[in-house]
Amino acid sequence: MGMAKTRLLVSDFMMSFLWVWSGALIKIFVHKGLGLGHDPSSEMIKGALSILNMFFFAFLAKVTKGGAYNPLTVLADAVSGDFPRFLFNVGARIPAQVFGSVTGVKFIIYTFPEIGHGPRLNVDIHRGALTEGLLAFAIVTISLGLARKLPGSPLMKTWISSVSKLTLHILGSDLTGGCMNPASVMGWAYARGDHITKEHILVYWLAPMEATLLAVWTFKLVVQPLTEEKKDLKPKSE
């Protein structure tokens, strides 16, 4: 394995570790540091901090030249590329992200035992799978759209992506936790000891991953042909 691939795996591990930590620290800061409960003002502060946090992780992704904390991002990239890339992403990068999340949650619980138990399924398994699937389909489609060479600054694209993720998270938070990140959920589920249950595997792994594949294929079938058609319709310069 080359140095670039090893560096990418280390980046994935560290970013996944930091991602679960950042979410926990935002909650601790708002509820304990500021002494706020679960009223609208605390939710607004948490939302603002979450968006700043996503800007920070977008910066980390740039610095690490492609590091990621979400298996859905890596899977979407894997199915868009060749077979060796698919094997590397699915066989090495996703396990690195899971390991980073599990390690991060273990350290969080050790440091702050009162932090809680992470996202839980509050509806039946079928509704949960549908919710996580729809949320994953939406965020992957948005991410693929923003990744194209469209007019607009990288800052604006990060803003759109961050607000979209936060909105989708809020929509699904009462049902499944609105996670859209199998590795992060796996970290908390492993700490609780329910990481190999049917509910966890179906709702937080299979449903979002199938939705990611569907989003990539839909994007290729619908959006790319439309873009090429527009290019063909443009008048050629003399």
PDB file of C-alpha atoms in Angstrom:
ATOM      1  CA  MET A   1       0.000   0.000   0.000  1.00  0.00           C
ATOM      2  CA  GLY A   2       1.402   3.393  -1.011  1.00  0.00           C
ATOM      3  CA  MET A   3       2.092   6.297   1.341  1.00  0.00           C
ATOM      4  CA  ALA A   4      -0.813   8.298  -0.088  1.00  0.00           C
ATOM      5  CA  LYS A   5      -3.299   5.500   0.697  1.00  0.00           C
ATOM      6  CA  THR A   6      -1.877   4.995   4.191  1.00  0.00           C
ATOM      7  CA  ARG A   7      -2.127   8.740   4.842  1.00  0.00           C
ATOM      8  CA  LEU A   8      -5.751   8.676   3.658  1.00  0.00           C
ATOM      9  CA  LEU A   9      -6.612   5.812   6.042  1.00  0.00           C
ATOM     10  CA  VAL A  10      -5.005   7.654   8.971  1.00  0.00           C
ATOM     11  CA  SER A  11      -6.949  10.805   7.975  1.00  0.00           C
ATOM     12  CA  ASP A  12     -10.229   8.843   7.841  1.00  0.00           C
ATOM     13  CA  PHE A  13      -9.551   7.345  11.275  1.00  0.00           C
ATOM     14  CA  MET A  14      -8.673  10.701  12.862  1.00  0.00           C
ATOM     15  CA  MET A  15     -11.559  12.592  11.237  1.00  0.00           C
ATOM     16  CA  SER A  16     -14.067   9.939  12.359  1.00  0.00           C
ATOM     17  CA  PHE A  17     -12.589  10.068  15.869  1.00  0.00           C
ATOM     18  CA  LEU A  18     -12.856  13.880  15.927  1.00  0.00           C
ATOM     19  CA  TRP A  19     -16.368  13.886  14.400  1.00  0.00           C
ATOM     20  CA  VAL A  20     -17.948  11.906  17.256  1.00  0.00           C
ATOM     21  CA  TRP A  21     -15.992  14.015  19.750  1.00  0.00           C
ATOM     22  CA  SER A  22     -17.097  17.313  18.204  1.00  0.00           C
ATOM     23  CA  GLY A  23     -20.781  16.333  18.402  1.00  0.00           C
ATOM     24  CA  ALA A  24     -20.417  15.374  22.065  1.00  0.00           C
ATOM     25  CA  LEU A  25     -18.464  18.544  22.931  1.00  0.00           C
ATOM     26  CA  ILE A  26     -21.111  20.780  21.325  1.00  0.00           C
ATOM     27  CA  LYS A  27     -23.805  19.154  23.520  1.00  0.00           C
ATOM     28  CA  ILE A  28     -21.647  19.468  26.667  1.00  0.00           C
ATOM     29  CA  PHE A  29     -20.826  23.121  25.903  1.00  0.00           C
ATOM     30  CA  VAL A  30     -24.479  24.091  25.320  1.00  0.00           C
ATOM     31  CA  HIS A  31     -26.084  22.116  28.164  1.00  0.00           C
ATOM     32  CA  LYS A  32     -23.338  22.241  30.821  1.00  0.00           C
ATOM     33  CA  GLY A  33     -21.113  25.147  29.809  1.00  0.00           C
ATOM     34  CA  LEU A  34     -23.947  27.571  29.008  1.00  0.00           C
ATOM     35  CA  GLY A  35     -26.413  25.867  31.368  1.00  0.00           C
ATOM     36  CA  LEU A  36     -29.189  25.718  28.767  1.00  0.00           C
ATOM     37  CA  GLY A  37     -31.863  23.009  28.617  1.00  0.00           C
ATOM     38  CA  HIS A  38     -33.658  21.768  25.509  1.00  0.00           C
ATOM     39  CA  ASP A  39     -35.427  25.051  24.734  1.00  0.00           C
ATOM     40  CA  PRO A  40     -35.406  26.699  21.269  1.00  0.00           C
ATOM     41  CA  SER A  41     -32.452  29.000  22.105  1.00  0.00           C
ATOM     42  CA  SER A  42     -30.197  26.027  22.958  1.00  0.00           C
ATOM     43  CA  GLU A  43     -31.224  24.271  19.742  1.00  0.00           C
ATOM     44  CA  MET A  44     -30.362  27.404  17.744  1.00  0.00           C
ATOM     45  CA  ILE A  45     -26.926  27.651  19.384  1.00  0.00           C
ATOM     46  CA  LYS A  46     -26.319  23.935  18.749  1.00  0.00           C
ATOM     47  CA  GLY A  47     -27.346  24.408  15.107  1.00  0.00           C
ATOM     48  CA  ALA A  48     -24.973  27.371  14.646  1.00  0.00           C
ATOM     49  CA  LEU A  49     -22.094  25.460  16.264  1.00  0.00           C
ATOM     50  CA  SER A  50     -22.868  22.399  14.124  1.00  0.00           C
ATOM     51  CA  ILE A  51     -22.597  24.480  10.939  1.00  0.00           C
ATOM     52  CA  LEU A  52     -19.250  25.942  12.105  1.00  0.00           C
ATOM     53  CA  ASN A  53     -18.139  22.400  12.913  1.00  0.00           C
ATOM     54  CA  MET A  54     -19.016  21.225   9.391  1.00  0.00           C
ATOM     55  CA  PHE A  55     -16.968  24.107   7.931  1.00  0.00           C
ATOM     56  CA  PHE A  56     -14.044  22.939  10.063  1.00  0.00           C
ATOM     57  CA  PHE A  57     -14.393  19.369   8.764  1.00  0.00           C
ATOM     58  CA  ALA A  58     -14.650  20.620   5.161  1.00  0.00           C
ATOM     59  CA  PHE A  59     -11.333  22.399   5.805  1.00  0.00           C
ATOM     60  CA  LEU A  60      -9.856  19.158   7.242  1.00  0.00           C
ATOM     61  CA  ALA A  61     -11.002  17.228   4.159  1.00  0.00           C
ATOM     62  CA  LYS A  62      -9.125  19.724   1.978  1.00  0.00           C
ATOM     63  CA  VAL A  63      -5.975  19.666   4.134  1.00  0.00           C
ATOM     64  CA  THR A  64      -5.892  15.845   4.212  1.00  0.00           C
ATOM     65  CA  LYS A  65      -6.540  15.691   0.434  1.00  0.00           C
ATOM     66  CA  GLY A  66      -9.747  13.677   0.609  1.00  0.00           C
ATOM     67  CA  GLY A  67     -10.046  12.480   4.215  1.00  0.00           C
ATOM     68  CA  ALA A  68     -13.632  11.660   5.236  1.00  0.00           C
ATOM     69  CA  TYR A  69     -15.612  10.743   8.345  1.00  0.00           C
ATOM     70  CA  ASN A  70     -18.711   9.335   6.656  1.00  0.00           C
ATOM     71  CA  PRO A  71     -18.876   5.913   4.898  1.00  0.00           C
ATOM     72  CA  LEU A  72     -21.625   7.233   2.594  1.00  0.00           C
ATOM     73  CA  THR A  73     -19.196   9.799   1.114  1.00  0.00           C
ATOM     74  CA  VAL A  74     -16.602   7.069   0.577  1.00  0.00           C
ATOM     75  CA  LEU A  75     -19.163   4.641  -0.897  1.00  0.00           C
ATOM     76  CA  ALA A  76     -20.457   7.258  -3.357  1.00  0.00           C
ATOM     77  CA  ASP A  77     -16.863   7.862  -4.471  1.00  0.00           C
ATOM     78  CA  ALA A  78     -16.197   4.094  -4.665  1.00  0.00           C
ATOM     79  CA  VAL A  79     -19.086   3.300  -7.028  1.00  0.00           C
ATOM     80  CA  SER A  80     -18.188   6.271  -9.228  1.00  0.00           C
ATOM     81  CA  GLY A  81     -14.642   4.981  -9.790  1.00  0.00           C
ATOM     82  CA  ASP A  82     -12.862   1.844 -10.959  1.00  0.00           C
ATOM     83  CA  PHE A  83     -12.779  -1.564  -9.225  1.00  0.00           C
ATOM     84  CA  PRO A  84      -9.420  -1.139  -7.350  1.00  0.00           C
ATOM     85  CA  ARG A  85     -10.726   2.136  -5.881  1.00  0.00           C
ATOM     86  CA  PHE A  86     -13.979   0.405  -4.918  1.00  0.00           C
ATOM     87  CA  LEU A  87     -12.048  -2.352  -3.098  1.00  0.00           C
ATOM     88  CA  PHE A  88      -9.826   0.142  -1.277  1.00  0.00           C
ATOM     89  CA  ASN A  89     -12.723   2.379  -0.218  1.00  0.00           C
ATOM     90  CA  VAL A  90     -15.030  -0.423   0.934  1.00  0.00           C
ATOM     91  CA  GLY A  91     -12.371  -2.787   2.267  1.00  0.00           C
ATOM     92  CA  ALA A  92     -10.055  -0.305   3.999  1.00  0.00           C
ATOM     93  CA  ARG A  93     -11.440   3.238   4.283  1.00  0.00           C
ATOM     94  CA  ILE A  94     -14.874   2.364   5.708  1.00  0.00           C
ATOM     95  CA  PRO A  95     -13.368   0.015   8.378  1.00  0.00           C
ATOM     96  CA  ALA A  96     -10.897   2.816   9.294  1.00  0.00           C
ATOM     97  CA  GLN A  97     -13.835   5.207   9.776  1.00  0.00           C
ATOM     98  CA  VAL A  98     -15.717   2.664  11.913  1.00  0.00           C
ATOM     99  CA  PHE A  99     -12.630   2.009  14.030  1.00  0.00           C
ATOM    100  CA  GLY A 100     -12.114   5.773  14.472  1.00  0.00           C
ATOM    101  CA  SER A 101     -15.733   6.260  15.581  1.00  0.00           C
ATOM    102  CA  VAL A 102     -15.679   3.296  17.991  1.00  0.00           C
ATOM    103  CA  THR A 103     -12.412   4.530  19.540  1.00  0.00           C
ATOM    104  CA  GLY A 104     -13.759   8.094  19.762  1.00  0.00           C
ATOM    105  CA  VAL A 105     -16.962   7.034  21.541  1.00  0.00           C
ATOM    106  CA  LYS A 106     -15.009   4.855  23.990  1.00  0.00           C
ATOM    107  CA  PHE A 107     -12.863   7.855  24.936  1.00  0.00           C
ATOM    108  CA  ILE A 108     -15.944  10.124  25.213  1.00  0.00           C
ATOM    109  CA  ILE A 109     -17.741   7.715  27.585  1.00  0.00           C
ATOM    110  CA  TYR A 110     -14.553   7.291  29.632  1.00  0.00           C
ATOM    111  CA  THR A 111     -14.059  11.079  29.894  1.00  0.00           C
ATOM    112  CA  PHE A 112     -17.726  12.130  30.207  1.00  0.00           C
ATOM    113  CA  PRO A 113     -19.736   9.146  31.567  1.00  0.00           C
ATOM    114  CA  GLU A 114     -22.868  11.327  31.764  1.00  0.00           C
ATOM    115  CA  ILE A 115     -22.885  12.072  28.005  1.00  0.00           C
ATOM    116  CA  GLY A 116     -25.627   9.533  27.173  1.00  0.00           C
ATOM    117  CA  HIS A 117     -25.902   6.684  24.711  1.00  0.00           C
ATOM    118  CA  GLY A 118     -25.993   8.278  21.274  1.00  0.00           C
ATOM    119  CA  PRO A 119     -28.768   8.034  18.644  1.00  0.00           C
ATOM    120  CA  ARG A 120     -31.506   5.433  19.130  1.00  0.00           C
ATOM    121  CA  LEU A 121     -34.319   4.096  16.960  1.00  0.00           C
ATOM    122  CA  ASN A 122     -37.645   5.542  18.208  1.00  0.00           C
ATOM    123  CA  VAL A 123     -39.926   4.052  15.536  1.00  0.00           C
ATOM    124  CA  ASP A 124     -40.420   0.576  14.097  1.00  0.00           C
ATOM    125  CA  ILE A 125     -37.638  -0.954  12.011  1.00  0.00           C
ATOM    126  CA  HIS A 126     -39.330  -0.387   8.612  1.00  0.00           C
ATOM    127  CA  ARG A 127     -40.127   3.268   9.268  1.00  0.00           C
ATOM    128  CA  GLY A 128     -36.604   3.743  10.624  1.00  0.00           C
ATOM    129  CA  ALA A 129     -35.011   2.193   7.539  1.00  0.00           C
ATOM    130  CA  LEU A 130     -37.185   4.342   5.256  1.00  0.00           C
ATOM    131  CA  THR A 131     -36.264   7.504   7.206  1.00  0.00           C
ATOM    132  CA  GLU A 132     -32.501   6.895   7.152  1.00  0.00           C
ATOM    133  CA  GLY A 133     -32.717   5.812   3.502  1.00  0.00           C
ATOM    134  CA  LEU A 134     -34.537   8.985   2.422  1.00  0.00           C
ATOM    135  CA  LEU A 135     -32.181  11.221   4.417  1.00  0.00           C
ATOM    136  CA  ALA A 136     -29.126   9.488   2.933  1.00  0.00           C
ATOM    137  CA  PHE A 137     -30.555   9.712  -0.619  1.00  0.00           C
ATOM    138  CA  ALA A 138     -31.170  13.450  -0.166  1.00  0.00           C
ATOM    139  CA  ILE A 139     -27.742  14.314   1.271  1.00  0.00           C
ATOM    140  CA  VAL A 140     -25.802  12.184  -1.241  1.00  0.00           C
ATOM    141  CA  THR A 141     -27.722  13.756  -4.150  1.00  0.00           C
ATOM    142  CA  ILE A 142     -26.988  17.256  -2.793  1.00  0.00           C
ATOM    143  CA  SER A 143     -23.300  16.380  -2.296  1.00  0.00           C
ATOM    144  CA  LEU A 144     -22.986  14.996  -5.836  1.00  0.00           C
ATOM    145  CA  GLY A 145     -24.611  18.135  -7.226  1.00  0.00           C
ATOM    146  CA  LEU A 146     -22.263  20.421  -5.289  1.00  0.00           C
ATOM    147  CA  ALA A 147     -19.208  18.363  -6.329  1.00  0.00           C
ATOM    148  CA  ARG A 148     -19.825  19.186  -9.987  1.00  0.00           C
ATOM    149  CA  LYS A 149     -18.105  22.157 -11.622  1.00  0.00           C
ATOM    150  CA  LEU A 150     -20.881  24.634 -10.946  1.00  0.00           C
ATOM    151  CA  PRO A 151     -20.559  28.393 -10.585  1.00  0.00           C
ATOM    152  CA  GLY A 152     -20.155  29.512  -6.985  1.00  0.00           C
ATOM    153  CA  SER A 153     -17.379  29.718  -4.421  1.00  0.00           C
ATOM    154  CA  PRO A 154     -16.277  26.676  -2.351  1.00  0.00           C
ATOM    155  CA  LEU A 155     -17.418  28.641   0.717  1.00  0.00           C
ATOM    156  CA  MET A 156     -20.979  28.908  -0.649  1.00  0.00           C
ATOM    157  CA  LYS A 157     -21.019  25.195  -1.541  1.00  0.00           C
ATOM    158  CA  THR A 158     -19.869  24.294   1.993  1.00  0.00           C
ATOM    159  CA  TRP A 159     -22.603  26.558   3.392  1.00  0.00           C
ATOM    160  CA  ILE A 160     -25.301  24.850   1.275  1.00  0.00           C
ATOM    161  CA  SER A 161     -23.993  21.405   2.228  1.00  0.00           C
ATOM    162  CA  SER A 162     -23.823  22.255   5.959  1.00  0.00           C
ATOM    163  CA  VAL A 163     -27.303  23.788   6.138  1.00  0.00           C
ATOM    164  CA  SER A 164     -28.729  20.834   4.166  1.00  0.00           C
ATOM    165  CA  LYS A 165     -27.142  18.303   6.544  1.00  0.00           C
ATOM    166  CA  LEU A 166     -28.394  20.195   9.591  1.00  0.00           C
ATOM    167  CA  THR A 167     -31.933  20.475   8.159  1.00  0.00           C
ATOM    168  CA  LEU A 168     -32.084  16.763   7.304  1.00  0.00           C
ATOM    169  CA  HIS A 169     -30.664  15.883  10.730  1.00  0.00           C
ATOM    170  CA  ILE A 170     -33.410  17.920  12.457  1.00  0.00           C
ATOM    171  CA  LEU A 171     -36.091  16.272  10.278  1.00  0.00           C
ATOM    172  CA  GLY A 172     -34.983  12.783  11.290  1.00  0.00           C
ATOM    173  CA  SER A 173     -33.737  13.411  14.831  1.00  0.00           C
ATOM    174  CA  ASP A 174     -36.935  12.344  16.628  1.00  0.00           C
ATOM    175  CA  LEU A 175     -37.292   9.153  14.565  1.00  0.00           C
ATOM    176  CA  THR A 176     -33.814   7.684  14.121  1.00  0.00           C
ATOM    177  CA  GLY A 177     -31.450  10.392  15.340  1.00  0.00           C
ATOM    178  CA  GLY A 178     -31.130  11.720  11.767  1.00  0.00           C
ATOM    179  CA  CYS A 179     -27.605  10.334  11.559  1.00  0.00           C
ATOM    180  CA  MET A 180     -26.764   9.773   7.874  1.00  0.00           C
ATOM    181  CA  ASN A 181     -23.432   8.373   9.107  1.00  0.00           C
ATOM    182  CA  PRO A 182     -23.206   4.591   9.700  1.00  0.00           C
ATOM    183  CA  ALA A 183     -19.714   4.789  11.272  1.00  0.00           C
ATOM    184  CA  SER A 184     -20.758   7.348  13.896  1.00  0.00           C
ATOM    185  CA  VAL A 185     -23.856   5.313  14.863  1.00  0.00           C
ATOM    186  CA  MET A 186     -21.725   2.164  14.971  1.00  0.00           C
ATOM    187  CA  GLY A 187     -19.462   3.830  17.550  1.00  0.00           C
ATOM    188  CA  TRP A 188     -22.373   4.439  19.936  1.00  0.00           C
ATOM    189  CA  ALA A 189     -24.040   1.097  19.186  1.00  0.00           C
ATOM    190  CA  TYR A 190     -20.780  -0.747  19.916  1.00  0.00           C
ATOM    191  CA  ALA A 191     -20.505   1.061  23.256  1.00  0.00           C
ATOM    192  CA  ARG A 192     -24.082  -0.029  24.111  1.00  0.00           C
ATOM    193  CA  GLY A 193     -23.456  -3.571  22.851  1.00  0.00           C
ATOM    194  CA  ASP A 194     -26.252  -3.560  20.235  1.00  0.00           C
ATOM    195  CA  HIS A 195     -24.074  -3.124  17.110  1.00  0.00           C
ATOM    196  CA  ILE A 196     -24.964  -6.554  15.659  1.00  0.00           C
ATOM    197  CA  THR A 197     -28.741  -6.333  16.087  1.00  0.00           C
ATOM    198  CA  LYS A 198     -31.064  -6.543  13.105  1.00  0.00           C
ATOM    199  CA  GLU A 199     -32.358  -3.022  13.790  1.00  0.00           C
ATOM    200  CA  HIS A 200     -28.891  -1.450  13.758  1.00  0.00           C
ATOM    201  CA  ILE A 201     -27.680  -3.253  10.621  1.00  0.00           C
ATOM    202  CA  LEU A 202     -30.876  -2.677   8.616  1.00  0.00           C
ATOM    203  CA  VAL A 203     -31.663   0.916   9.664  1.00  0.00           C
ATOM    204  CA  TYR A 204     -28.191   2.434   9.996  1.00  0.00           C
ATOM    205  CA  TRP A 205     -26.159   0.418   7.455  1.00  0.00           C
ATOM    206  CA  LEU A 206     -28.197  -1.308   4.748  1.00  0.00           C
ATOM    207  CA  ALA A 207     -30.832   1.404   4.217  1.00  0.00           C
ATOM    208  CA  PRO A 208     -28.434   4.398   3.889  1.00  0.00           C
ATOM    209  CA  MET A 209     -25.951   2.424   1.783  1.00  0.00           C
ATOM    210  CA  GLU A 210     -28.643   1.232  -0.632  1.00  0.00           C
ATOM    211  CA  ALA A 211     -29.940   4.808  -0.785  1.00  0.00           C
ATOM    212  CA  THR A 212     -26.394   6.033  -1.573  1.00  0.00           C
ATOM    213  CA  LEU A 213     -26.082   3.572  -4.478  1.00  0.00           C
ATOM    214  CA  LEU A 214     -29.521   4.620  -5.738  1.00  0.00           C
ATOM    215  CA  ALA A 215     -28.580   8.310  -5.484  1.00  0.00           C
ATOM    216  CA  VAL A 216     -25.332   7.798  -7.450  1.00  0.00           C
ATOM    217  CA  TRP A 217     -27.081   5.792 -10.191  1.00  0.00           C
ATOM    218  CA  THR A 218     -30.016   8.250 -10.379  1.00  0.00           C
ATOM    219  CA  PHE A 219     -27.568  11.143 -10.622  1.00  0.00           C
ATOM    220  CA  LYS A 220     -25.685   9.410 -13.452  1.00  0.00           C
ATOM    221  CA  LEU A 221     -28.882   8.548 -15.326  1.00  0.00           C
ATOM    222  CA  VAL A 222     -30.717  11.862 -14.941  1.00  0.00           C
ATOM    223  CA  VAL A 223     -28.317  14.734 -14.209  1.00  0.00           C
ATOM    224  CA  GLN A 224     -25.266  13.859 -16.323  1.00  0.00           C
ATOM    225  CA  PRO A 225     -27.193  13.285 -19.583  1.00  0.00           C
ATOM    226  CA  LEU A 226     -28.989  16.622 -19.047  1.00  0.00           C
ATOM    227  CA  THR A 227     -25.640  18.393 -18.555  1.00  0.00           C
ATOM    228  CA  GLU A 228     -24.198  16.813 -21.704  1.00  0.00           C
ATOM    229  CA  GLU A 229     -27.345  17.757 -23.651  1.00  0.00           C
ATOM    230  CA  LYS A 230     -26.958  21.396 -22.576  1.00  0.00           C
ATOM    231  CA  LYS A 231     -23.342  21.361 -23.703  1.00  0.00           C
ATOM    232  CA  ASP A 232     -24.362  20.010 -27.128  1.00  0.00           C
ATOM    233  CA  LEU A 233     -27.016  22.728 -27.489  1.00  0.00           C
ATOM    234  CA  LYS A 234     -24.506  25.555 -26.881  1.00  0.00           C
ATOM    235  CA  PRO A 235     -23.541  27.322 -30.131  1.00  0.00           C
ATOM    236  CA  LYS A 236     -19.981  26.523 -31.139  1.00  0.00           C
ATOM    237  CA  SER A 237     -17.699  29.507 -31.612  1.00  0.00           C
ATOM    238  CA  GLU A 238     -16.269  30.114 -35.038  1.00  0.00           C
TER     239      GLU A 238
END
